[in-house]
Structures are given as structure tokens and as C-alpha cells.
GROMACS .gro file of C-alpha atoms in nm:
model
  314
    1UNK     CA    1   1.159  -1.210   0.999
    2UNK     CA    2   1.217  -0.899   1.204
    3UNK     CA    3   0.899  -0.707   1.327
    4UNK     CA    4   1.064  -0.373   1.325
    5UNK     CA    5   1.172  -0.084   1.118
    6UNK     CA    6   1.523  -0.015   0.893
    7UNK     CA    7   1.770   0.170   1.158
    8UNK     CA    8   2.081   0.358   1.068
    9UNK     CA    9   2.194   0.412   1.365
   10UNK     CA   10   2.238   0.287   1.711
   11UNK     CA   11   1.932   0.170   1.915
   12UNK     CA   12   1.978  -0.022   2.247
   13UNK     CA   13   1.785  -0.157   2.462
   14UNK     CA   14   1.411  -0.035   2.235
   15UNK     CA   15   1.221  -0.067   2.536
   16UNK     CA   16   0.906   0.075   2.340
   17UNK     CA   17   1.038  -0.096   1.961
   18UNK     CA   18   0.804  -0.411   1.997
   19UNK     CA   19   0.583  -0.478   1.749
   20UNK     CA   20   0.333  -0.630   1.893
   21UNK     CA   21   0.060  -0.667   1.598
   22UNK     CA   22   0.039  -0.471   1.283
   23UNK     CA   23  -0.220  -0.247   1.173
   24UNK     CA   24  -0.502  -0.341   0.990
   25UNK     CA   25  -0.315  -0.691   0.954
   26UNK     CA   26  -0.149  -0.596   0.728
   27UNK     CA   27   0.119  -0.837   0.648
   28UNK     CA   28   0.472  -0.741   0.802
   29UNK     CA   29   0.717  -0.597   0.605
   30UNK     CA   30   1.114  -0.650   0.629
   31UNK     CA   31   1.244  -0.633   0.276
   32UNK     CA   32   1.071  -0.344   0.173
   33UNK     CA   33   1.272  -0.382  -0.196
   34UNK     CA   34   1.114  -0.776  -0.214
   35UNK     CA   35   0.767  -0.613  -0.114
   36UNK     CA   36   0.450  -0.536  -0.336
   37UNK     CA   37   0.302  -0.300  -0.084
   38UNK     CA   38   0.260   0.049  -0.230
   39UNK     CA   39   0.201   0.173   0.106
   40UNK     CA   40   0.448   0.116   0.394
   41UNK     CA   41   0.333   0.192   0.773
   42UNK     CA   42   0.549   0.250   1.004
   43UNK     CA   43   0.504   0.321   1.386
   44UNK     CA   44   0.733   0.604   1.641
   45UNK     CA   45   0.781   0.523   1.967
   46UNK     CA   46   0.876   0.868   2.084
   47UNK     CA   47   0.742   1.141   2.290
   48UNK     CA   48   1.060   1.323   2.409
   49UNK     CA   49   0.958   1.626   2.256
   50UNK     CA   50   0.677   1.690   2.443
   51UNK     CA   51   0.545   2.033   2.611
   52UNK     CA   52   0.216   1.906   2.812
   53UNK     CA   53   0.152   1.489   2.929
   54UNK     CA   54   0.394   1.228   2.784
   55UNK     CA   55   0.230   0.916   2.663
   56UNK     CA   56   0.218   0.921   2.308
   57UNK     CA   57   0.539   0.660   2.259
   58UNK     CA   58   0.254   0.444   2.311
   59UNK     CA   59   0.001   0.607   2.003
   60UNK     CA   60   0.157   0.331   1.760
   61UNK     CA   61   0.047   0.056   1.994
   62UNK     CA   62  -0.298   0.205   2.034
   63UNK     CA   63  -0.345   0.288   1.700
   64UNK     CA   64  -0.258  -0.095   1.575
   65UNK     CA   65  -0.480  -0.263   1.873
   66UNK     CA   66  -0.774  -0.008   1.805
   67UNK     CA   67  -0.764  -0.122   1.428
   68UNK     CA   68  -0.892  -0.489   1.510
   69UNK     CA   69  -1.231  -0.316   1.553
   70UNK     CA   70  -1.215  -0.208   1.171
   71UNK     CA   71  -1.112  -0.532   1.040
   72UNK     CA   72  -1.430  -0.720   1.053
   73UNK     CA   73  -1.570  -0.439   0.805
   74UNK     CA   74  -1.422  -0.569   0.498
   75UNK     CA   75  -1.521  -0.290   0.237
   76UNK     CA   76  -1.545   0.010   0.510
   77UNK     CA   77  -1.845   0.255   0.493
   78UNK     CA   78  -1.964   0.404   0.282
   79UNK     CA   79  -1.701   0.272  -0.023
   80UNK     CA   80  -1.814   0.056  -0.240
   81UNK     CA   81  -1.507  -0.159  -0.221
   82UNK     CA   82  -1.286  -0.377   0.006
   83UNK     CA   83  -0.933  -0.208   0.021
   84UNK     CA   84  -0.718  -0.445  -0.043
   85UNK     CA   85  -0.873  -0.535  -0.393
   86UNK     CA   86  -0.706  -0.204  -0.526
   87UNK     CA   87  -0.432  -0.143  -0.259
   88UNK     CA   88  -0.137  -0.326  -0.143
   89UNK     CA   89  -0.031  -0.231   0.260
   90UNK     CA   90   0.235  -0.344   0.478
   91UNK     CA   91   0.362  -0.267   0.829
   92UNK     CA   92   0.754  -0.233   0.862
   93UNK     CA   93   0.719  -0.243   1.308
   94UNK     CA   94   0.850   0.071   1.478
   95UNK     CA   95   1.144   0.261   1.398
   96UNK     CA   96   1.393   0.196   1.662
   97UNK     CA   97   1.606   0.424   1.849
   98UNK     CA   98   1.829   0.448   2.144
   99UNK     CA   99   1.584   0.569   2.428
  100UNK     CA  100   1.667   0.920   2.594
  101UNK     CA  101   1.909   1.049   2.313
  102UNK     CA  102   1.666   1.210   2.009
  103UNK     CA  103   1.894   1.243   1.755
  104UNK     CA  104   1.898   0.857   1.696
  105UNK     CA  105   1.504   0.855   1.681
  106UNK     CA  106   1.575   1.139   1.401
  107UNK     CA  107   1.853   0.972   1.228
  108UNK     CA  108   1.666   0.619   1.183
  109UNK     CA  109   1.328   0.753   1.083
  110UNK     CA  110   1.465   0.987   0.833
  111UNK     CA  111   1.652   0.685   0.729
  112UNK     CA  112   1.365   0.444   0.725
  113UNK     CA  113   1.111   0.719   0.525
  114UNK     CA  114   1.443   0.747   0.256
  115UNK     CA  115   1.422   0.384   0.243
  116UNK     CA  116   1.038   0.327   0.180
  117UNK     CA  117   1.057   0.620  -0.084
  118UNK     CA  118   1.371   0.453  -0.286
  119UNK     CA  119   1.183   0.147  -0.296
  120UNK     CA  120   0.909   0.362  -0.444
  121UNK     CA  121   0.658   0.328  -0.202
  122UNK     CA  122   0.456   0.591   0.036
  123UNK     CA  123   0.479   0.577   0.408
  124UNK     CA  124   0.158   0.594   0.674
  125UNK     CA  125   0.350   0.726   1.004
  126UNK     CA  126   0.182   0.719   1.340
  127UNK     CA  127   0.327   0.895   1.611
  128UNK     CA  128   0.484   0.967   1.869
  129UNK     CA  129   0.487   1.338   1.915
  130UNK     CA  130   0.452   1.565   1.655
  131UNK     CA  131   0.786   1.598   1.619
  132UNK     CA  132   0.858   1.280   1.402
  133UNK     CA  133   0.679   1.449   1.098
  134UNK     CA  134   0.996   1.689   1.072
  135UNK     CA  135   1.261   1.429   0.997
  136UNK     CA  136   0.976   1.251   0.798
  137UNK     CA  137   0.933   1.533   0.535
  138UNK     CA  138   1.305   1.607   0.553
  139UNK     CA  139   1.311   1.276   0.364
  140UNK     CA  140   0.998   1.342   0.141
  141UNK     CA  141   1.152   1.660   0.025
  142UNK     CA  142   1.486   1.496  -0.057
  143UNK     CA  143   1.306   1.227  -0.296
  144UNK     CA  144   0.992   1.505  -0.390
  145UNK     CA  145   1.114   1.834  -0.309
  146UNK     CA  146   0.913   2.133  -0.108
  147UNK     CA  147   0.609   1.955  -0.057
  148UNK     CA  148   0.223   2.114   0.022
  149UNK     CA  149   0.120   2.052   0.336
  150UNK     CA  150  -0.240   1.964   0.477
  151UNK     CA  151  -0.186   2.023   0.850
  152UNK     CA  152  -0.494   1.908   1.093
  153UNK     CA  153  -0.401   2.053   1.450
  154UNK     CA  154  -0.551   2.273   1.786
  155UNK     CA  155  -0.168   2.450   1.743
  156UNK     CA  156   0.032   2.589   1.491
  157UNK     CA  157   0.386   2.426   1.572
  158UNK     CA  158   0.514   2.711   1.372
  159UNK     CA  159   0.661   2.877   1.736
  160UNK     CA  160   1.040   2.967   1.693
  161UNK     CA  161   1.117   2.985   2.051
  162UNK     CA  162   1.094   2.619   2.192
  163UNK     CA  163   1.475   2.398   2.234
  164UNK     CA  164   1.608   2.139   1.916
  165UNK     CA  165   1.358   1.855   1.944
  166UNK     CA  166   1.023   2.037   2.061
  167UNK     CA  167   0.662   1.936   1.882
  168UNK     CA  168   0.548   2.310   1.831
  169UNK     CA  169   0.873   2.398   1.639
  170UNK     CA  170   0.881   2.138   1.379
  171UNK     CA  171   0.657   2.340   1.083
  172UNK     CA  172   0.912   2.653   1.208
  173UNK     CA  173   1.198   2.468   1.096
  174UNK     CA  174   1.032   2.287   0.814
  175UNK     CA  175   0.988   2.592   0.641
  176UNK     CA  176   1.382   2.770   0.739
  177UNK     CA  177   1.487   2.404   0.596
  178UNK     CA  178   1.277   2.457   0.283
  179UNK     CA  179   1.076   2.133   0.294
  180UNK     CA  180   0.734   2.286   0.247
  181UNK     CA  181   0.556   2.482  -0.061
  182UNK     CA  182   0.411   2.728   0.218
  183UNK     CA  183   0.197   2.929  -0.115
  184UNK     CA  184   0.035   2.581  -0.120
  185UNK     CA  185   0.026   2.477   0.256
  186UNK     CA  186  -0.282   2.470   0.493
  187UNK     CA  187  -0.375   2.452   0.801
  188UNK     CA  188  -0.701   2.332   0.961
  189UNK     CA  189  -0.889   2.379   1.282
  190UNK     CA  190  -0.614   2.595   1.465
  191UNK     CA  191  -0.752   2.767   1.827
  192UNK     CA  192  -0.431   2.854   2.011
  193UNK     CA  193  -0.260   3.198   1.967
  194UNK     CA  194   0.010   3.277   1.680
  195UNK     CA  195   0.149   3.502   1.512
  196UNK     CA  196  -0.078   3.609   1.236
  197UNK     CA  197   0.149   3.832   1.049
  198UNK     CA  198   0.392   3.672   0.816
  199UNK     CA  199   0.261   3.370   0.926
  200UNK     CA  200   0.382   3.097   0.690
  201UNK     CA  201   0.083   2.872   0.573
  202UNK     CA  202  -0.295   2.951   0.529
  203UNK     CA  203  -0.523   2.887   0.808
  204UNK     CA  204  -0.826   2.767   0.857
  205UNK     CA  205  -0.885   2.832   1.247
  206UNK     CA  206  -1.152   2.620   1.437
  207UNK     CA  207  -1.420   2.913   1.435
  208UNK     CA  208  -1.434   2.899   1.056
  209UNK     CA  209  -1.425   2.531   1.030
  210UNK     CA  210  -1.726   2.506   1.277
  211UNK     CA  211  -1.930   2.777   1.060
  212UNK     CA  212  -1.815   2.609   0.724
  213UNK     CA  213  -1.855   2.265   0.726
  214UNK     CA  214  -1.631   1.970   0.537
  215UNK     CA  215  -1.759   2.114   0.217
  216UNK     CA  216  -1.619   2.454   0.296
  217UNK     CA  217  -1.339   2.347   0.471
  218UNK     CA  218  -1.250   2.090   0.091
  219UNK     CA  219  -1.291   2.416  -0.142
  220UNK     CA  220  -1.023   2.571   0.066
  221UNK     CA  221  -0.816   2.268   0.075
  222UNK     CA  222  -0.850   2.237  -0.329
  223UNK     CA  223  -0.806   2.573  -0.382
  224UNK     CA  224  -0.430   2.640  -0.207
  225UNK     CA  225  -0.273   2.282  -0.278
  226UNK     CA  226  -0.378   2.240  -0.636
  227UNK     CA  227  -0.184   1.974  -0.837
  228UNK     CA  228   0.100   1.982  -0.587
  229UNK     CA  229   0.255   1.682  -0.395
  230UNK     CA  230   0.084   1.668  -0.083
  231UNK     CA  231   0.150   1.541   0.292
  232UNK     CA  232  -0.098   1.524   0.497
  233UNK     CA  233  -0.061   1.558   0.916
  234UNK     CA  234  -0.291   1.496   1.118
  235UNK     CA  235  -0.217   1.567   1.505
  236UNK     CA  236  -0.532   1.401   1.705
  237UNK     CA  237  -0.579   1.726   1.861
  238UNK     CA  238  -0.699   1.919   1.590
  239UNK     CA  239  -1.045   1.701   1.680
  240UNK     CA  240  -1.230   1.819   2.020
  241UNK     CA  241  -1.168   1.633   2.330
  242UNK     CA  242  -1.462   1.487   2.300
  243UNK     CA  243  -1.387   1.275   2.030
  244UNK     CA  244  -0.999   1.213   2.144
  245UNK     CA  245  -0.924   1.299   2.477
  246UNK     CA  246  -0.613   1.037   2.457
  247UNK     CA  247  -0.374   1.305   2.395
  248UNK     CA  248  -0.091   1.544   2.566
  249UNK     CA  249  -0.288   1.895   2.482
  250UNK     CA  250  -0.602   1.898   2.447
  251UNK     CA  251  -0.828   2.207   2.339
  252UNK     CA  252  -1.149   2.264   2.397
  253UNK     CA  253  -1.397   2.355   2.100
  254UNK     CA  254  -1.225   2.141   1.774
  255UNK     CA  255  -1.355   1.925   1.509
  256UNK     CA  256  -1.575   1.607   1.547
  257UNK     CA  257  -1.501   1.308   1.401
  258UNK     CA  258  -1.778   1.336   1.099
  259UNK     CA  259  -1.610   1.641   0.970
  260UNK     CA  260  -1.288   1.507   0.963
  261UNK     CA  261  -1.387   1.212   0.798
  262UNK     CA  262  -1.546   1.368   0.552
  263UNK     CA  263  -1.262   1.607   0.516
  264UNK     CA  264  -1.045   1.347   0.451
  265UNK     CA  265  -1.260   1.190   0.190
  266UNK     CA  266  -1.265   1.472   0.039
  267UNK     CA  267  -0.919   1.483  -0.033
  268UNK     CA  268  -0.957   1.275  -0.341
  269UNK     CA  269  -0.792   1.389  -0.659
  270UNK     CA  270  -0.476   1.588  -0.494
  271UNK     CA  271  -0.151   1.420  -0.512
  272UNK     CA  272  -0.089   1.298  -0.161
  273UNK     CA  273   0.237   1.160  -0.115
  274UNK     CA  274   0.240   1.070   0.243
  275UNK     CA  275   0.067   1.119   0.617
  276UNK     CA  276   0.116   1.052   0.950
  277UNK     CA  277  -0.122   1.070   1.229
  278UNK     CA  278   0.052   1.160   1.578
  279UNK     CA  279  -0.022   1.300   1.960
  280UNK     CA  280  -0.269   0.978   2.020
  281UNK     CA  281  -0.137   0.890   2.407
  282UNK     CA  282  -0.369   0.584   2.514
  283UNK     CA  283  -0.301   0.684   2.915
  284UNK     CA  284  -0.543   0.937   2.872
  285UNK     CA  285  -0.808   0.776   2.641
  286UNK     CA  286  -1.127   0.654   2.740
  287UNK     CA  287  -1.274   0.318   2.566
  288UNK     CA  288  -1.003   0.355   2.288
  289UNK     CA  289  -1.201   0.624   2.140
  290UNK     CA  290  -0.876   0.842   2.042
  291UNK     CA  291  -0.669   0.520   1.920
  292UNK     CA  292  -0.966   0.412   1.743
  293UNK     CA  293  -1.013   0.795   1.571
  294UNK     CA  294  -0.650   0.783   1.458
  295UNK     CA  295  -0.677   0.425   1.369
  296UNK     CA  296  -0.990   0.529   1.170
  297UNK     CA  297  -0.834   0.827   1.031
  298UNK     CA  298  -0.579   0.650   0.868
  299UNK     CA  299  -0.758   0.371   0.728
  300UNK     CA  300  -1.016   0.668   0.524
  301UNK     CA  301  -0.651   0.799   0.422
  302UNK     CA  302  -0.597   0.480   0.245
  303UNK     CA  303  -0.930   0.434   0.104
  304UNK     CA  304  -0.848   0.769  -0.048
  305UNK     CA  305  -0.535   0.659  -0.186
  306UNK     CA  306  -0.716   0.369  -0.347
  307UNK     CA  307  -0.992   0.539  -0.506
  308UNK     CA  308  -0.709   0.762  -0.645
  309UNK     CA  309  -0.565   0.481  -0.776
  310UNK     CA  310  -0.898   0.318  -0.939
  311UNK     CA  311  -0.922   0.691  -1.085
  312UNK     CA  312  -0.609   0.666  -1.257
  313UNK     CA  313  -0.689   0.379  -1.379
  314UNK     CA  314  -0.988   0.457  -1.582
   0.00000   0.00000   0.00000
């Protein structure tokens, strides 16, 4: 059985494609047409668009190991349930591509995210750069079309001015591409300059967030995406470095890991279609505390999921 991702295109020699472990457990996907799972995760190697410290070709790795410590939980507090009673996961490996030459890692994992939404699943990225969410909603908005977006992040990446594979350009061209319902797109916990006027999305900058609170913070949320489809992103450095100092830019003076927690349980009821959590670099982590946010991140994504499932249910 292989251990890694669907490629379309030429990758040799995937020095960083190894598998290793999945997350969570979860049993490995290779057939993702023969599989049950309604959720497919799939890792990025990649960190060739970076602007500050490299690392984060190793976030999928550190995500993955840092989820052994959430295994043990069975039904994770505070739900009232054990996930996989309501939710089927699997792990597809890493999406491989052919090291120094981008446009293979794009190819593939716009290739692999097509794949995992014809078999009519929903993918659970972790990054890699930011980057890798811009080939990953190229393929959401192919299957879904212009999609809201729920954007967790110290920047923007809305900047116009950085080269073709650049982390704080991808939301730029998301929205010249058309891939994003910007009347219904957010962004949370932003403290880094941008350009206010005509900027694309709404946003929620770190200042606010600190005086509002989660429950503040979920009326906005509500309020702008509505019944749309919904991705979420979540770049590790929209929390402070405090809580994830594993990552290539930090900022000073950004969420904790309570409020984004509770954020993200919040987010039950919208119509999330997908999410990715990126920027975790391990090099730079202390204890695993920054694989183990993203790791934990992720895992209250899917708990949302399944209650949203048990809802529909009913």
C-alpha cells in the first residue's frame, strides 16, 4: 500500500514525501474511491515560498507526531463523544513533488484536492507554507465554486507585489482568479500593515479580537459567511508566539490558544467544506507546543465537522 499522496506529475527523489505515521492514526488511505473516509488528510512538504525562516516542509511531520499526545483522549474535551463514532478519517501521506521546482508541488496538490473532492470527500491540509492553500482552493472552487473564506493569520497575504510562488500573495491571487466569495470572507487576528482601502475581505485585526473575545469574534464570523461554503485557513501565526513559536514569522501580541479553540468550536452550523492548517516549522518549536496547537487545531476542526454531521442527522 503506498503511504503517500495521488501525483500528476513528476516527483523525484521526495526527499521530504515520507510518511512516517499518520495523524490521529487514522488508517492510511491509497484508493481514496474504495475508501469510507469522509474526510481525507493530506500533508505538504513545501516551504519554497517562504519570506522569513524555512522549516515548515517539516509542519506535516510535526503535526502527525504531536497528535500521539491526543490519541489517548478518546472522546476529546469537552464533547460528549468519541470522534470516530460519527466520523470516518483517513490520511492519504504527503503530496509529492519534485524538490526545488514549485510548479510540480502546485500541479500534484491541486491534483490530489480534485481527486479527494470527485470521490466526494473533504480534505484536512497541513502545510507547508501558506502557499499550498492557493492551489488547494483552486480545486475547491472548480468542484464548489467561489468559496467564503475564514482566514486565521498575523498577515494578510493579500500583498500584490511578492514573485509567482510567495506565501503573502496567495489570497491576492485567489481573489484576481475568482476562487473566493470576498462579500462573505473574513479575516481574523491580522497585526501587520495593509492596505485598508479596497481591501478585499473583512477583518478582524488582533486589537479587536483581544477586546472581543471568541464570542465576539463567532457573531462576526456568522454574520459575513452565512449559509455559504466555507474554507477555513488557519496559518499558526495568527496565535501569539507564545503559544506557537515553531513558525517562520512570528508576531508579537496574537491569539492564545483558548480563543482559538473556542473560535473554532464555534464554527458549528456553517457549511465548511475544507481547512488546512500551515506555517508550523518544528526547528523553531519548543516542547512541540506549535505542532501540538496545529495538531490540536485540526482535530477541534473535525469534532466540528462531526457534530455537524450528528446535527443533520436529527
Amino acid at each position: 500500500m503506498s503511504d503517500t499522496a495521488t501525483t500528476t506529475g513528476n516527483a523525484d527523489l521526495p526527499i521530504y514525501g515520507s510518511l512516517g505515521m499518520t495523524f490521529m492514526e487514522f488508517p492510511v488511505v491509497s484508493d481514496l474511491n474504495a475508501s469510507d473516509a469522509e474526510v481525507i488528510v493530506a500533508g505538504v512538504p513545501f516551504d519554497l515560498a517562504t519570506s522569513g525562516r524555512s522549516g515548515a516542509r517539516f509542519g506535516p511531520l510535526g503535526v502527525r507526531q504531536a497528535s500521539t499526545q491526543l490519541i489517548w483522549e478518546g472522546a476529546r474535551w469537552p464533547w460528549q463523544f468519541a470522534l470516530d463514532d460519527h466520523l470516518k478519517v483517513a490520511d492519504s501521506g504527503n503530496v509529492l513533488f519534485k524538490h526545488g521546482e514549485p510548479q510540480t508541488m502546485v500541479d500534484n496538490l491541486e491534483g490530489h484536492i480534485s481527486a479527494i473532492l470527485a470521490a466526494g470527500k473533504s480534505s484536512l491540509t497541513f502545510g507547508g507554507d501558506h502557499f499550498i492553500t492557493l492551489p488547494v482552493l483552486r480545486a475547491y472552487a472548480k468542484k464548489h465554486g467561489p468559496l467564503a473564506l475564514i482566514h486565521f493569520d498575523a498577515h494578510t497575504d493579500t500583498y500584490s507585489g511578492g514573485t509567482q510562488y510567495d506565501h503573502g500573495t496567495l489570497f491576492h491571487h485567489a481573489v484576481e482568479e475568482g476562487l473566493l466569495d470576498t462579500e462573505h470572507s473574513i479575516q481574523i487576528g491580522i497585526r501587520t500593515v495593509y492596505d485598508v482601502e479596497g481591501h478585499p475581505f473583512e477583518v478582524l485585526d488582533a486589537a479587536w479580537v483581544g477586546d472581543h473575545g471568541p464570542q465576539g469574534i463567532l457573531e462576526r464570523i456568522h454574520a459575513r459567511v452565512g449559509d455559504k461554503k466555507t474554507y477555513v485557513s488557519f496559518d499558526i501565526d495568527g496565535l501569539d508566539p507564545a503559544f506557537a513559536p515553531g513558525t517562520g514569522t512570528p508576531v508579537s501580541g496574537g491569539m492564545n490558544m483558548d480563543c482559538a479553540l473556542k473560535v473554532i468550536r464555534g464554527l458549528q452550523g456553517l457549511n465548511l467544506v475544507g481547512m488546512d492548517v500551515v506555517e508550523v516549522a518544528p526547528a523553531y518549536d519548543h516542547a512541540e507546543i506549535t505542532s501540538l496547537a496545529g495538531a490540536t487545531l485540526a482535530l477541534e476542526y473535525l469534532y466540528v465537522l462531526a457534530a455537524n454531521k450528528m446535527a443533520a442527522n436529527k
